[in-house]
CSV table of C-alpha atoms in Angstrom, one decimal:
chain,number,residue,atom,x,y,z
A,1,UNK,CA,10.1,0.7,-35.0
A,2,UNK,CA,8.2,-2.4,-35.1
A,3,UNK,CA,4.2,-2.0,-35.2
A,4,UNK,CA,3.4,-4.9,-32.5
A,5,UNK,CA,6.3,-3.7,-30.2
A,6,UNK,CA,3.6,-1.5,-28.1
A,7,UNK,CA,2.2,-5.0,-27.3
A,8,UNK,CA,5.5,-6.6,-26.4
A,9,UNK,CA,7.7,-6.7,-23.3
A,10,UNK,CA,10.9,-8.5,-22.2
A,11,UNK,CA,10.1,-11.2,-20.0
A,12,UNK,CA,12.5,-10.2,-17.2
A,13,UNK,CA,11.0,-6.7,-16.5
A,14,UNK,CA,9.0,-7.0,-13.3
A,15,UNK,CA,5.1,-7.7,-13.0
A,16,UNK,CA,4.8,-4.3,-11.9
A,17,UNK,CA,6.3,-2.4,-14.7
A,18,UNK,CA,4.5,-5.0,-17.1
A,19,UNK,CA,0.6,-3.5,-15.5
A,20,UNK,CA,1.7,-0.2,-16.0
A,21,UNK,CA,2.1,-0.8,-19.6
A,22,UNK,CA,-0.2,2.0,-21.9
A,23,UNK,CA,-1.2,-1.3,-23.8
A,24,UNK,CA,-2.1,-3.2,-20.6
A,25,UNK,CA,-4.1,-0.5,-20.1
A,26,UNK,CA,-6.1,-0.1,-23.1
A,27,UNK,CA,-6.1,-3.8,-24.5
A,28,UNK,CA,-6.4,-5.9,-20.9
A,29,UNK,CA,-3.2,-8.2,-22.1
A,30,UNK,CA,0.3,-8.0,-23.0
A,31,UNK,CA,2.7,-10.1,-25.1
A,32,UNK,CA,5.6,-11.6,-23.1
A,33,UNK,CA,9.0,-11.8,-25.6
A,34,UNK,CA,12.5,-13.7,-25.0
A,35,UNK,CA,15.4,-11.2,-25.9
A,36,UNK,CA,15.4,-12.2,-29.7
A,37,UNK,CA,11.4,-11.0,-29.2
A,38,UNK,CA,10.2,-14.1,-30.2
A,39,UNK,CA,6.9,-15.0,-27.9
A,40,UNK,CA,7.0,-16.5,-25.5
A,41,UNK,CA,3.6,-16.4,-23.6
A,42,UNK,CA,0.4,-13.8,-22.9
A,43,UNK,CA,-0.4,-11.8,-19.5
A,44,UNK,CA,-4.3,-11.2,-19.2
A,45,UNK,CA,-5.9,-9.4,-16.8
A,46,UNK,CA,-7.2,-12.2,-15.3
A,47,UNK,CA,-3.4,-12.9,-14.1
A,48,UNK,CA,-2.8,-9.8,-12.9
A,49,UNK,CA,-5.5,-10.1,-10.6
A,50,UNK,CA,-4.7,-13.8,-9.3
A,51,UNK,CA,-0.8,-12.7,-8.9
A,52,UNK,CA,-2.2,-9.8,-6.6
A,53,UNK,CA,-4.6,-12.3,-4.6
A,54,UNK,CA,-1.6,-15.2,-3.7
A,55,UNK,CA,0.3,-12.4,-2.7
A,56,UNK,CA,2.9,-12.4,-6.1
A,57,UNK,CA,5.7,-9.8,-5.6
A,58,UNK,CA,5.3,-7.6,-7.6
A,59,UNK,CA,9.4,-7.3,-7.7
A,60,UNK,CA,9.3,-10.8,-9.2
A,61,UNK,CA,9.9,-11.2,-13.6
A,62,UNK,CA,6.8,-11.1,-15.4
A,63,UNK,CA,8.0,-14.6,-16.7
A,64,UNK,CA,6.5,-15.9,-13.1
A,65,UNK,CA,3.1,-15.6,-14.5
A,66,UNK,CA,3.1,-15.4,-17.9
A,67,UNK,CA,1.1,-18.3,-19.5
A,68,UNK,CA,2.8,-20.2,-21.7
A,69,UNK,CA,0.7,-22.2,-23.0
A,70,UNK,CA,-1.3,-19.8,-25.1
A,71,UNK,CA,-3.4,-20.0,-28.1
A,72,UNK,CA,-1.9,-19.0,-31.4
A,73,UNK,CA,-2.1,-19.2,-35.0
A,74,UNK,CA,0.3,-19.1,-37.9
A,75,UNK,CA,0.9,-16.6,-40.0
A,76,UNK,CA,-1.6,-17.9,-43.1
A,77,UNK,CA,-3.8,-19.5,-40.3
A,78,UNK,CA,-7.6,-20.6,-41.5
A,79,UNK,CA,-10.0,-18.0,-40.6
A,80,UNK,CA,-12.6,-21.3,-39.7
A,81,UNK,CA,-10.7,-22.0,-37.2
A,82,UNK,CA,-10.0,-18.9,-35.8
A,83,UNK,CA,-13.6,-18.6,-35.8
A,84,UNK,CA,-13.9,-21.7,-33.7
A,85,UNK,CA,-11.2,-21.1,-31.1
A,86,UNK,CA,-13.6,-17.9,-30.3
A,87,UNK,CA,-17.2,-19.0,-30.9
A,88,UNK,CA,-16.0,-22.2,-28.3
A,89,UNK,CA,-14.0,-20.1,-25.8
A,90,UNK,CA,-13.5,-17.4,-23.4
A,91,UNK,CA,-10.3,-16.0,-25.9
A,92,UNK,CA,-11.2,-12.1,-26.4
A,93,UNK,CA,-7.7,-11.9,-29.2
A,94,UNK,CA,-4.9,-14.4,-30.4
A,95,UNK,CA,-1.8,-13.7,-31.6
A,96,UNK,CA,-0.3,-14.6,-34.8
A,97,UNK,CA,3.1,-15.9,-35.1
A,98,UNK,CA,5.9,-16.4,-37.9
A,99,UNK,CA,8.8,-18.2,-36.6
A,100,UNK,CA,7.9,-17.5,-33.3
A,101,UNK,CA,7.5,-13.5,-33.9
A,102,UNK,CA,4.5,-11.1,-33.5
A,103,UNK,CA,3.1,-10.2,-36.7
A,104,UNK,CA,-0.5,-9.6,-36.1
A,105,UNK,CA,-3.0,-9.8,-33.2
A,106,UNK,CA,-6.5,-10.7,-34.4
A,107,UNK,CA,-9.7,-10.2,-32.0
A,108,UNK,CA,-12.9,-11.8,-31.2
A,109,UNK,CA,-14.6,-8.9,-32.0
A,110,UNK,CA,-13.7,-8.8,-35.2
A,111,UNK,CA,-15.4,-12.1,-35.6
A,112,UNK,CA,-18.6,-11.9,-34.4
A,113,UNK,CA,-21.8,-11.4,-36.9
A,114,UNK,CA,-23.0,-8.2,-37.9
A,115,UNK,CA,-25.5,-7.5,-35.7
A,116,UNK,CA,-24.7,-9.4,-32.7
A,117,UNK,CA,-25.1,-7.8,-29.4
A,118,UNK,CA,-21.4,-7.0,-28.2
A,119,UNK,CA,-20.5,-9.2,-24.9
A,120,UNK,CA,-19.8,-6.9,-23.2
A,121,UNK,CA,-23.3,-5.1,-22.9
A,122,UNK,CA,-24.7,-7.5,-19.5
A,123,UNK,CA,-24.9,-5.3,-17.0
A,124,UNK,CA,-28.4,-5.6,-16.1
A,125,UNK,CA,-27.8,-4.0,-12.5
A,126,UNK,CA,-28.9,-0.6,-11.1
A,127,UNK,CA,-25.7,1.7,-10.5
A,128,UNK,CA,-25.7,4.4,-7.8
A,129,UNK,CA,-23.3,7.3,-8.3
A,130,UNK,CA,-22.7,9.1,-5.3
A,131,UNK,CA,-23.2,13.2,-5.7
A,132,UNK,CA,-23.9,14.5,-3.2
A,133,UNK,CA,-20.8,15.9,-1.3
A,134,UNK,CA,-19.6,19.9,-1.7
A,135,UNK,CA,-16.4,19.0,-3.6
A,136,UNK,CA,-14.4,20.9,-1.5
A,137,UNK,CA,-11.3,19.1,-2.9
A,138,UNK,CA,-12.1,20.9,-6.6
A,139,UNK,CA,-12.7,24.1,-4.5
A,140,UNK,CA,-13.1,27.1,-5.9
A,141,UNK,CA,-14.6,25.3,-9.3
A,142,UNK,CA,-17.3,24.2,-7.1
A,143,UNK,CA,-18.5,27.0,-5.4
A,144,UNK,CA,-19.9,27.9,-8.9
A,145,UNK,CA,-20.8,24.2,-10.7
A,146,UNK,CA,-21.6,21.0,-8.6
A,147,UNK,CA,-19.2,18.6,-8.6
A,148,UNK,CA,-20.9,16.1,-10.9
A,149,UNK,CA,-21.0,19.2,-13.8
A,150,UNK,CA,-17.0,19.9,-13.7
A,151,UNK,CA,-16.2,19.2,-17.2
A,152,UNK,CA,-13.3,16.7,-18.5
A,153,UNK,CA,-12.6,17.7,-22.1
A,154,UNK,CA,-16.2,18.2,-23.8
A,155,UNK,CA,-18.2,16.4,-21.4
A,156,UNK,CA,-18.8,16.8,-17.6
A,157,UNK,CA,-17.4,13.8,-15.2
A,158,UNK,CA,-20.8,12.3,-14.8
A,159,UNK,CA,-21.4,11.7,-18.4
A,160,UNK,CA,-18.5,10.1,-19.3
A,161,UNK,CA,-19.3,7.9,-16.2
A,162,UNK,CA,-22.6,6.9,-16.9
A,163,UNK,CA,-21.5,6.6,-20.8
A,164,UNK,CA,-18.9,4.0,-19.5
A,165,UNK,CA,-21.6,2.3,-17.4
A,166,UNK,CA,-24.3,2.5,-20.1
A,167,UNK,CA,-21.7,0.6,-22.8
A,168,UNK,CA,-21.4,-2.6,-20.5
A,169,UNK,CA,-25.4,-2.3,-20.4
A,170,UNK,CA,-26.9,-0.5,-17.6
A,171,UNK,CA,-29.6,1.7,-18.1
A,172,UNK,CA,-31.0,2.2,-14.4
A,173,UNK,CA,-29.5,5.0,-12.9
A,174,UNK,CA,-29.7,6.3,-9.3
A,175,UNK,CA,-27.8,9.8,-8.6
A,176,UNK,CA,-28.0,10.9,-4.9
A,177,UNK,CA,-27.9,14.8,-4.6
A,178,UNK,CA,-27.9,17.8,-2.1
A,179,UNK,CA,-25.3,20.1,-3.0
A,180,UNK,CA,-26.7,22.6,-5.8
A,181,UNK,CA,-28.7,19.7,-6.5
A,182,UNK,CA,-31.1,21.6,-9.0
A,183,UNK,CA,-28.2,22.3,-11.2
A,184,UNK,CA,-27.8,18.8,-11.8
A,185,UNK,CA,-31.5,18.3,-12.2
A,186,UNK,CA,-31.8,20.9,-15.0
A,187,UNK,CA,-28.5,19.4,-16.9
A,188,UNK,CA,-30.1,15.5,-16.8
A,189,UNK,CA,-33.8,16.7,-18.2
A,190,UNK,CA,-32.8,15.4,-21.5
A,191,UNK,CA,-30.9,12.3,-20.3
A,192,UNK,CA,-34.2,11.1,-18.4
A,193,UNK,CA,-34.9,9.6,-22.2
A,194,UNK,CA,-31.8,7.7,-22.5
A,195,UNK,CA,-31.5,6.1,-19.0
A,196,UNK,CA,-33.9,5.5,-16.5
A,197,UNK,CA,-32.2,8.5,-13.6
A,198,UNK,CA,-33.7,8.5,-10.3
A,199,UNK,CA,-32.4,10.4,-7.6
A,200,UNK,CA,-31.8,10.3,-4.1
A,201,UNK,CA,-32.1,13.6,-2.5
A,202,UNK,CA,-30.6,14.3,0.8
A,203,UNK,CA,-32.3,16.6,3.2
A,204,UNK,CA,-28.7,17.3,4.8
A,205,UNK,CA,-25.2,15.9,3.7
A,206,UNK,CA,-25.3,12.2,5.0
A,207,UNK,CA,-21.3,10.9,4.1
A,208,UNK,CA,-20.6,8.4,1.6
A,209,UNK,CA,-22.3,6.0,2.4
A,210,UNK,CA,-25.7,6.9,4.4
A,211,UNK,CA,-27.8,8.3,1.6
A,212,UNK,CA,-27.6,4.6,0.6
A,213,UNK,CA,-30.2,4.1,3.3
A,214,UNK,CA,-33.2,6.0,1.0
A,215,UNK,CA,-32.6,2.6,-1.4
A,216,UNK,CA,-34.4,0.4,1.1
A,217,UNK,CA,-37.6,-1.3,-0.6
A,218,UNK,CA,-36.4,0.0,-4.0
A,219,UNK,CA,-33.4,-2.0,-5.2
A,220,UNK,CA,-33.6,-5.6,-5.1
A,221,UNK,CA,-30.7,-7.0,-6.6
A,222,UNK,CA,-27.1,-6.4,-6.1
A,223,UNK,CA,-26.3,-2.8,-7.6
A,224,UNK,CA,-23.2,-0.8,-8.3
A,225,UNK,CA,-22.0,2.0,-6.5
A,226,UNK,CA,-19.7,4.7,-7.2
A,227,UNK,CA,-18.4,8.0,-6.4
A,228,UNK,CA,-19.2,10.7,-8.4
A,229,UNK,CA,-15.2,11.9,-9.3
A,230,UNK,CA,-14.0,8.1,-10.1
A,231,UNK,CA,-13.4,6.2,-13.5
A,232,UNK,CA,-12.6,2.7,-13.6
A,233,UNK,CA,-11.7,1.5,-16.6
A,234,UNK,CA,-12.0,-2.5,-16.1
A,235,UNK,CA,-15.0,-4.9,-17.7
A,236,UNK,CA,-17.9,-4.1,-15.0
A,237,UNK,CA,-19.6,-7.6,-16.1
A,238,UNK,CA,-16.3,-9.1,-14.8
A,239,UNK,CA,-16.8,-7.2,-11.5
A,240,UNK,CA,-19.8,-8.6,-11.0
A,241,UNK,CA,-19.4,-11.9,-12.0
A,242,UNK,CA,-16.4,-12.0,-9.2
A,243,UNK,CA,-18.7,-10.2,-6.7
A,244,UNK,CA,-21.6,-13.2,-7.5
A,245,UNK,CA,-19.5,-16.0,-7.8
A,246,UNK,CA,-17.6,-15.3,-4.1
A,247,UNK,CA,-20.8,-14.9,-2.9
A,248,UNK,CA,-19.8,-11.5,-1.6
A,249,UNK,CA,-22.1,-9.3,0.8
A,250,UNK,CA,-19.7,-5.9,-0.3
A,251,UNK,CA,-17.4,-5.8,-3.1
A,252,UNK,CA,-14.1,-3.7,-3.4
A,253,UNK,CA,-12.5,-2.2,-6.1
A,254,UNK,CA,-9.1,-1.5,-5.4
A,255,UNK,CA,-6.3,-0.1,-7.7
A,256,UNK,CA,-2.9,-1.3,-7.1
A,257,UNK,CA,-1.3,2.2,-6.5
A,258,UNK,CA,3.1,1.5,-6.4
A,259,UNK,CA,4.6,4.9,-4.0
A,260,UNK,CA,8.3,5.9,-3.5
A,261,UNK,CA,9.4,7.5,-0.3
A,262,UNK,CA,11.7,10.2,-1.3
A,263,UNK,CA,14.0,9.3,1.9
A,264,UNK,CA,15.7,7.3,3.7
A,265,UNK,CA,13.4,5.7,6.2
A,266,UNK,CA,14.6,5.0,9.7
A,267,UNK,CA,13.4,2.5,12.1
A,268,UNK,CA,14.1,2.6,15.5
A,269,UNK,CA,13.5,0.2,19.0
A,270,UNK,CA,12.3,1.7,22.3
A,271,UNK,CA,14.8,5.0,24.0
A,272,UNK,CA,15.7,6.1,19.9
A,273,UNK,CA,18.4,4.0,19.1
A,274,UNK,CA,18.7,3.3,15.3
A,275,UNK,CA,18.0,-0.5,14.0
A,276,UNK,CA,17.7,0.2,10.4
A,277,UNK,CA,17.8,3.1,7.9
A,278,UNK,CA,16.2,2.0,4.6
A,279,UNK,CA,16.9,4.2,1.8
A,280,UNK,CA,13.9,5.4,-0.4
A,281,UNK,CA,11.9,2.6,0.2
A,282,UNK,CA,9.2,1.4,-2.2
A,283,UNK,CA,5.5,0.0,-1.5
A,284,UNK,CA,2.5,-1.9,-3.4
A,285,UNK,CA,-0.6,-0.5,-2.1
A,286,UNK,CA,-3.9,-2.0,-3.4
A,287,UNK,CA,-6.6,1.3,-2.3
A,288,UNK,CA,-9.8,1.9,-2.6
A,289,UNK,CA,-11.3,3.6,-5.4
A,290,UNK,CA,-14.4,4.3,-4.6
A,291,UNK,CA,-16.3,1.5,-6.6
A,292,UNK,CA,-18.2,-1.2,-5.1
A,293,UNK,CA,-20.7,-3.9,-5.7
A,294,UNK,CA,-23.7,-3.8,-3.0
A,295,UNK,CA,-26.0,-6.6,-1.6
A,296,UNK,CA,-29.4,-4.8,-0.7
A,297,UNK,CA,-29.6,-6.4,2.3
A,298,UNK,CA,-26.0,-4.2,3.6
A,299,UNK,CA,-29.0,-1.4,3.5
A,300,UNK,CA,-30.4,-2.7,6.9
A,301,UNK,CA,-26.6,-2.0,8.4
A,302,UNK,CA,-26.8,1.9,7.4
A,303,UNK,CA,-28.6,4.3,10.0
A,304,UNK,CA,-31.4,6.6,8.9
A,305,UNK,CA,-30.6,9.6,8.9
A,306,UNK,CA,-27.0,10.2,10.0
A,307,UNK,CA,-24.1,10.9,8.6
A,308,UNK,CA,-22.1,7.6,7.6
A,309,UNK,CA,-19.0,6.7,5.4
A,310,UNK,CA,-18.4,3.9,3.6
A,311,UNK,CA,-15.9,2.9,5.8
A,312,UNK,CA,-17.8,2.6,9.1
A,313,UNK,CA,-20.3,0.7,6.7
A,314,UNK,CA,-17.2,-2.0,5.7
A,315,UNK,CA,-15.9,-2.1,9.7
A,316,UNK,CA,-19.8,-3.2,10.6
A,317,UNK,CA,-20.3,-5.6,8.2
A,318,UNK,CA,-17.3,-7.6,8.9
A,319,UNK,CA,-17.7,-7.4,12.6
A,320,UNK,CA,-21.1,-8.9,11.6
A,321,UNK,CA,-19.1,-11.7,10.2
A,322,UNK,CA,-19.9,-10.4,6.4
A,323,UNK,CA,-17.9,-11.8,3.8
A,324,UNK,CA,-15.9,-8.8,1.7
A,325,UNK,CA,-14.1,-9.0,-1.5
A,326,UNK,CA,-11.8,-7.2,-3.3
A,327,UNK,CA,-11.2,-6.7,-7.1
A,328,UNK,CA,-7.8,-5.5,-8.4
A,329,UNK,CA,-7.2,-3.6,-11.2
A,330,UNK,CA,-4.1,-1.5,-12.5
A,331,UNK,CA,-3.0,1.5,-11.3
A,332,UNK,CA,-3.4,3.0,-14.8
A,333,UNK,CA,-6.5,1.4,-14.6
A,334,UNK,CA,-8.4,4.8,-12.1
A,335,UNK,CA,-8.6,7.9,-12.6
A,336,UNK,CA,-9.2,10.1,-9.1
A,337,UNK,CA,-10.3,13.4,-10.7
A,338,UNK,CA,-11.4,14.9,-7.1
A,339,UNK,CA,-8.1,16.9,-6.4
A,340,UNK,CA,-6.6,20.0,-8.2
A,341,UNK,CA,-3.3,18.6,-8.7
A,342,UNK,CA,-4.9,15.6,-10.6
A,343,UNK,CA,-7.4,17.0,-12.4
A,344,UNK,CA,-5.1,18.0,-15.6
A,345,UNK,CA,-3.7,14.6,-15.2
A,346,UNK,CA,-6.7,13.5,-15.4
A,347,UNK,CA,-7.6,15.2,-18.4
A,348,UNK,CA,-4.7,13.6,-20.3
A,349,UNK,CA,-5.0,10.4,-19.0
A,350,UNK,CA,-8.2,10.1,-19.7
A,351,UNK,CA,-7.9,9.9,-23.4
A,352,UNK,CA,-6.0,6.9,-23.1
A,353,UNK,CA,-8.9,5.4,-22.1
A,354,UNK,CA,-10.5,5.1,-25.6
């Protein structure tokens, strides 16, 4: 089997079987091929998200998208100007072709000096991780380890989120507690001299969202938020830069999330009568994960002291006329480790990740 076929796909399977691709997954792009797999274009992640913002089918041939006017070099191509092409643009890899075939992929990281501090680490923004809640969903794990402590392989969830955090840069941590909250204390004594942890204690359980209040007067710049039993694997610096540039007050992440109905689906008008009956029908969801990017100045919408979920806190601000984004990523691209059923899943899938 040919090495570079992981990278490849035929140019007539849909967009939606082209983002559930392991590659797409782990590498952020994926190399479109005619059926004598000679290339024929490149799908980024950056087209993934504009085909879900102007409302692309997701039915429709990858070929809709793919950009076909892509960089690449020859097969004995000069390493200057391979150099060049990425010290003068945005290009993270470029494929190299012989007679139009994939015989190599070579990345910008490759290329960059000894040395050099990686691109990625600029996330010079707080990040709150919401920990507060009982974990019912992992019950009866929970009733003897908080949540945040439920290990995934050799580390618990909260590590290997702030460890995907920290690689993209951030170092200021907030961590809101109340449930066995001195159990998480005790485990993060010696991480207190690798990040900067704060906490957010909660006298009683305020939702999702309203322990967010106890930030007032402390953050001053747009900060990250996200639950506790989430990972997103996506460039957080791209997140940001989206949430920034749209001039967002509350930023979304959502994961495009593709369900079957196991039967046939009938629709019906007023009295019962049958209209339709639509066999197994299929549906492109984008959902929340339970990642967002916060303006400070949302904390004047959250009450003190109540309970209050991140919804009511989304309905508010755009009755307030507040102006709410949304970044897409793949479905492979979140991991929801808060249910039973998903946690093994989640163990597996989570190696993929690295």
């Amino acid at each position: 089997m040919d090495k570079f076929s992981f990278f490849s796909i035929n140019y007539r399977k849909t967009i939606r079987d082209t983002f559930k691709q392991e590659v797409f997954t782990k590498e952020k792009f994926v190399i479109v091929v005619d059926n004598d797999n000679k290339v024929i274009g490149i799908v980024t992640d950056g087209d993934f998200r504009r085909a879900i913002w102007n409302a692309v089918s997701l039915e429709d041939s990858v070929d809709v998208i793919t950009n076909k006017n892509f960089t690449w070099l020859a097969e004995r191509y000069d390493v200057d100007n391979a150099k060049k092409i990425f010290s003068t643009t945005d290009i993270q890899q470029i494929p190299v072709l012989r007679d139009g075939i994939l015989v190599d992929i070579i990345y910008k990281k490759n290329f960059e000096a000894p040395g050099l501090v990686s691109s990625l680490r600029g996330l010079n923004i707080p990040v709150v991780i919401m920990a507060g809640g009982l974990g019912t969903r992992l019950d009866p794990f929970t009733r003897i380890l908080p949540k945040p402590l439920i290990p995934i392989g050799e580390k618990t969830i909260i590590e290997i989120l702030i460890e995907k955090f920290a690689k993209y840069g951030a170092t200021r941590f907030y961590i809101s507690l109340n449930y066995k909250s001195r159990i998480v204390k005790a485990f993060f004594e010696d991480y207190v001299k690798r990040y900067k942890i704060s906490y957010i204690e909660e006298e009683k359980p305020l939702g999702t969202a309203g322990a967010l209040k106890l930030l007032k007067g402390r953050i001053k710049t747009p900060f990250i938020v996200s639950n506790c039993d989430i990972i997103v694997k996506e460039d957080y610096n791209k997140i940001v830069e989206f949430h920034k540039k749209g001039r967002y007050l509350f930023t979304i992440v959502g994961s495009m999330q593709h369900h079957v109905v196991p039967y046939g689906v009938c629709k019906i008008k007023a009295g019962g009568e049958l209209i339709d009956l639509e066999e197994k029908p299929e549906y492109d969801l984008l959902v929340n994960t339970g990642m967002y990017i916060v303006n400070p100045d949302v904390l004047k919408y959250i009450p003190s002291g109540k309970k209050f979920d991140v919804t009511e806190l989304i309905y508010k601000l755009m009755q307030k006329g507040g102006k709410i984004g949304v970044f897409p990523v793949s479905e492979k691209s979140w991991i929801d480790i808060g249910q039973w059923e998903e946690y093994k899943k989640a163990v597996e899938k989570l190696h993929s990740f690295y």
